[in-house]
CSV table of C-alpha atoms in Angstrom, one decimal:
chain,number,residue,atom,x,y,z
A,1,MET,CA,-13.8,-15.1,5.9
A,2,THR,CA,-15.6,-11.7,6.0
A,3,ASP,CA,-16.8,-9.5,3.2
A,4,THR,CA,-15.9,-6.3,4.9
A,5,PRO,CA,-12.6,-5.1,6.3
A,6,THR,CA,-11.9,-5.9,10.0
A,7,ILE,CA,-10.1,-2.5,10.3
A,8,SER,CA,-11.2,1.1,10.0
A,9,LEU,CA,-10.4,2.8,6.7
A,10,PRO,CA,-9.2,6.4,6.6
A,11,THR,CA,-10.5,8.9,4.1
A,12,PRO,CA,-8.6,8.1,0.9
A,13,PRO,CA,-5.9,10.7,0.1
A,14,PRO,CA,-6.5,12.7,-3.1
A,15,PRO,CA,-4.1,12.2,-6.1
A,16,GLY,CA,-1.0,14.4,-5.8
A,17,ALA,CA,-0.6,15.0,-9.5
A,18,ASN,CA,-2.3,14.3,-12.9
A,19,TYR,CA,-3.6,10.7,-12.4
A,20,VAL,CA,-6.6,8.8,-11.1
A,21,PRO,CA,-6.2,7.0,-7.8
A,22,ALA,CA,-7.9,3.8,-9.1
A,23,ARG,CA,-8.7,2.3,-12.5
A,24,ARG,CA,-10.7,-0.8,-13.2
A,25,HIS,CA,-10.0,-3.0,-16.2
A,26,GLY,CA,-12.3,-6.1,-16.3
A,27,ASP,CA,-12.1,-7.9,-13.0
A,28,LEU,CA,-8.9,-6.1,-11.9
A,29,LEU,CA,-8.6,-2.8,-10.0
A,30,PHE,CA,-5.3,-1.0,-10.2
A,31,ILE,CA,-4.6,1.3,-7.3
A,32,ALA,CA,-2.0,4.0,-8.0
A,33,GLY,CA,1.0,4.1,-5.7
A,34,GLN,CA,0.0,5.2,-2.2
A,35,LEU,CA,2.1,7.1,0.3
A,36,PRO,CA,1.7,6.7,4.0
A,37,PHE,CA,-0.3,9.9,4.5
A,38,VAL,CA,-2.1,10.3,7.9
A,39,ASP,CA,-4.5,13.3,7.9
A,40,GLY,CA,-2.9,14.7,4.8
A,41,ARG,CA,0.7,14.5,6.2
A,42,LEU,CA,3.6,12.2,5.9
A,43,PRO,CA,4.5,11.0,9.4
A,44,ARG,CA,8.2,10.5,8.4
A,45,THR,CA,10.5,11.3,5.5
A,46,GLY,CA,14.0,10.1,4.7
A,47,LYS,CA,15.8,6.9,3.6
A,48,VAL,CA,15.5,3.5,5.2
A,49,GLY,CA,18.9,2.4,6.4
A,50,ASP,CA,19.7,6.0,7.3
A,51,THR,CA,17.2,8.1,9.3
A,52,VAL,CA,14.4,5.5,9.1
A,53,ASP,CA,14.7,2.0,10.6
A,54,VAL,CA,13.0,-1.2,9.5
A,55,PRO,CA,10.1,-1.2,12.1
A,56,ALA,CA,9.3,2.5,11.3
A,57,ALA,CA,9.4,1.8,7.6
A,58,ALA,CA,7.2,-1.3,7.9
A,59,GLU,CA,4.6,0.8,9.8
A,60,LEU,CA,4.7,3.3,7.0
A,61,ALA,CA,4.2,0.5,4.5
A,62,ARG,CA,1.2,-0.6,6.6
A,63,LEU,CA,-0.2,3.0,6.4
A,64,ALA,CA,0.3,3.2,2.6
A,65,ALA,CA,-1.5,-0.2,2.1
A,66,LEU,CA,-4.3,1.0,4.3
A,67,ASN,CA,-4.7,4.1,2.1
A,68,GLY,CA,-4.8,1.8,-0.9
A,69,LEU,CA,-7.7,-0.1,0.6
A,70,ALA,CA,-9.4,3.2,1.3
A,71,VAL,CA,-9.0,4.2,-2.3
A,72,ALA,CA,-10.5,0.8,-3.5
A,73,ASP,CA,-13.4,1.1,-1.0
A,74,ALA,CA,-14.2,4.6,-2.3
A,75,HIS,CA,-13.9,3.5,-5.9
A,76,LEU,CA,-16.0,0.4,-5.6
A,77,GLY,CA,-18.3,1.4,-2.7
A,78,SER,CA,-17.3,-1.7,-0.7
A,79,LEU,CA,-14.4,-4.2,-0.4
A,80,ALA,CA,-16.9,-7.1,-0.6
A,81,GLY,CA,-15.6,-9.5,-3.2
A,82,VAL,CA,-12.2,-7.9,-3.4
A,83,SER,CA,-9.0,-9.9,-3.2
A,84,VAL,CA,-5.4,-8.8,-3.4
A,85,VAL,CA,-3.6,-10.1,-6.4
A,86,GLN,CA,-0.2,-8.2,-6.5
A,87,VAL,CA,1.5,-5.8,-4.2
A,88,THR,CA,4.5,-3.7,-5.1
A,89,VAL,CA,6.4,-1.9,-2.3
A,90,PHE,CA,8.9,0.7,-3.2
A,91,VAL,CA,11.4,1.4,-0.5
A,92,ALA,CA,13.6,4.6,-0.6
A,93,SER,CA,16.8,3.2,0.9
A,94,THR,CA,20.5,3.6,1.2
A,95,PRO,CA,22.6,1.7,-1.3
A,96,ASP,CA,23.8,-0.8,1.3
A,97,PHE,CA,20.3,-1.5,2.7
A,98,THR,CA,19.1,-5.0,1.8
A,99,GLU,CA,16.0,-5.6,3.9
A,100,GLN,CA,13.3,-4.2,1.6
A,101,HIS,CA,11.4,-7.4,2.0
A,102,LEU,CA,11.0,-6.8,5.8
A,103,VAL,CA,9.7,-3.3,5.1
A,104,ALA,CA,7.2,-4.8,2.7
A,105,ASN,CA,5.9,-7.1,5.4
A,106,GLY,CA,4.1,-4.1,6.9
A,107,ALA,CA,1.9,-3.8,3.8
A,108,SER,CA,1.4,-7.6,3.5
A,109,ASP,CA,0.5,-8.0,7.2
A,110,LEU,CA,-2.1,-5.2,7.0
A,111,LEU,CA,-3.7,-6.7,3.9
A,112,ILE,CA,-4.1,-10.1,5.5
A,113,GLU,CA,-5.3,-8.5,8.7
A,114,ALA,CA,-7.9,-6.5,6.8
A,115,LEU,CA,-9.1,-9.1,4.3
A,116,GLY,CA,-8.1,-12.5,5.7
A,117,GLU,CA,-7.3,-15.1,3.0
A,118,ARG,CA,-8.5,-12.6,0.4
A,119,GLY,CA,-5.5,-10.4,1.4
A,120,ARG,CA,-2.9,-13.0,0.5
A,121,HIS,CA,-1.0,-12.0,-2.6
A,122,ALA,CA,2.1,-12.1,-4.8
A,123,ARG,CA,4.6,-9.3,-3.9
A,124,THR,CA,7.6,-7.4,-5.1
A,125,ALA,CA,9.8,-5.2,-2.9
A,126,VAL,CA,11.9,-2.7,-4.8
A,127,ALA,CA,14.7,-0.4,-3.6
A,128,ALA,CA,14.5,3.1,-4.9
A,129,PRO,CA,17.0,6.0,-4.5
A,130,VAL,CA,14.2,8.5,-3.8
A,131,LEU,CA,10.4,8.5,-3.8
A,132,PRO,CA,7.9,11.4,-4.1
A,133,LEU,CA,8.0,14.0,-1.3
A,134,ASP,CA,10.9,12.1,0.2
A,135,THR,CA,8.6,9.4,1.6
A,136,PRO,CA,10.4,6.2,2.7
A,137,VAL,CA,7.8,3.9,1.1
A,138,GLU,CA,5.1,3.7,-1.6
A,139,VAL,CA,2.7,0.9,-2.1
A,140,GLN,CA,0.9,-0.1,-5.3
A,141,LEU,CA,-1.9,-2.6,-5.4
A,142,VAL,CA,-3.6,-4.8,-8.0
A,143,LEU,CA,-6.9,-6.1,-6.7
A,144,GLY,CA,-9.3,-8.8,-8.1
A,145,VAL,CA,-12.9,-7.8,-8.1
A,146,GLU,CA,-15.7,-10.4,-8.2
A,147,ALA,CA,-18.6,-9.5,-10.4
A,148,PRO,CA,-21.7,-8.5,-8.4
């Protein structure tokens, strides 16, 4: 088990409205919902089950989770001692789409890849009719932070 991510973190995206990207309360760090921005742009928009398929949506969930880790790293100065407690993945999908859990695997797989056993977590996958900027996915994290 390593104390640093095994992947490269991007520059964390700035908040898109009137909120902070991370807020610590005791030994928990709450990461605001992250979109799958790459270099300030959304690589895809639309609904899963319509213009976005499951593999593409899972990759977007992976990117959003990666942005969440980047926010945590910027807030804490390091991901040493960080573990993932809870992940919520919102999936903008058509009414008949029922594989939100498979989309959410993109985020879960990334977190385990990055943090090993510290990346294992409880998770909720939620269908949504629309998400900000017409993104197909949004990922929210709750992290545990060990005292230094």
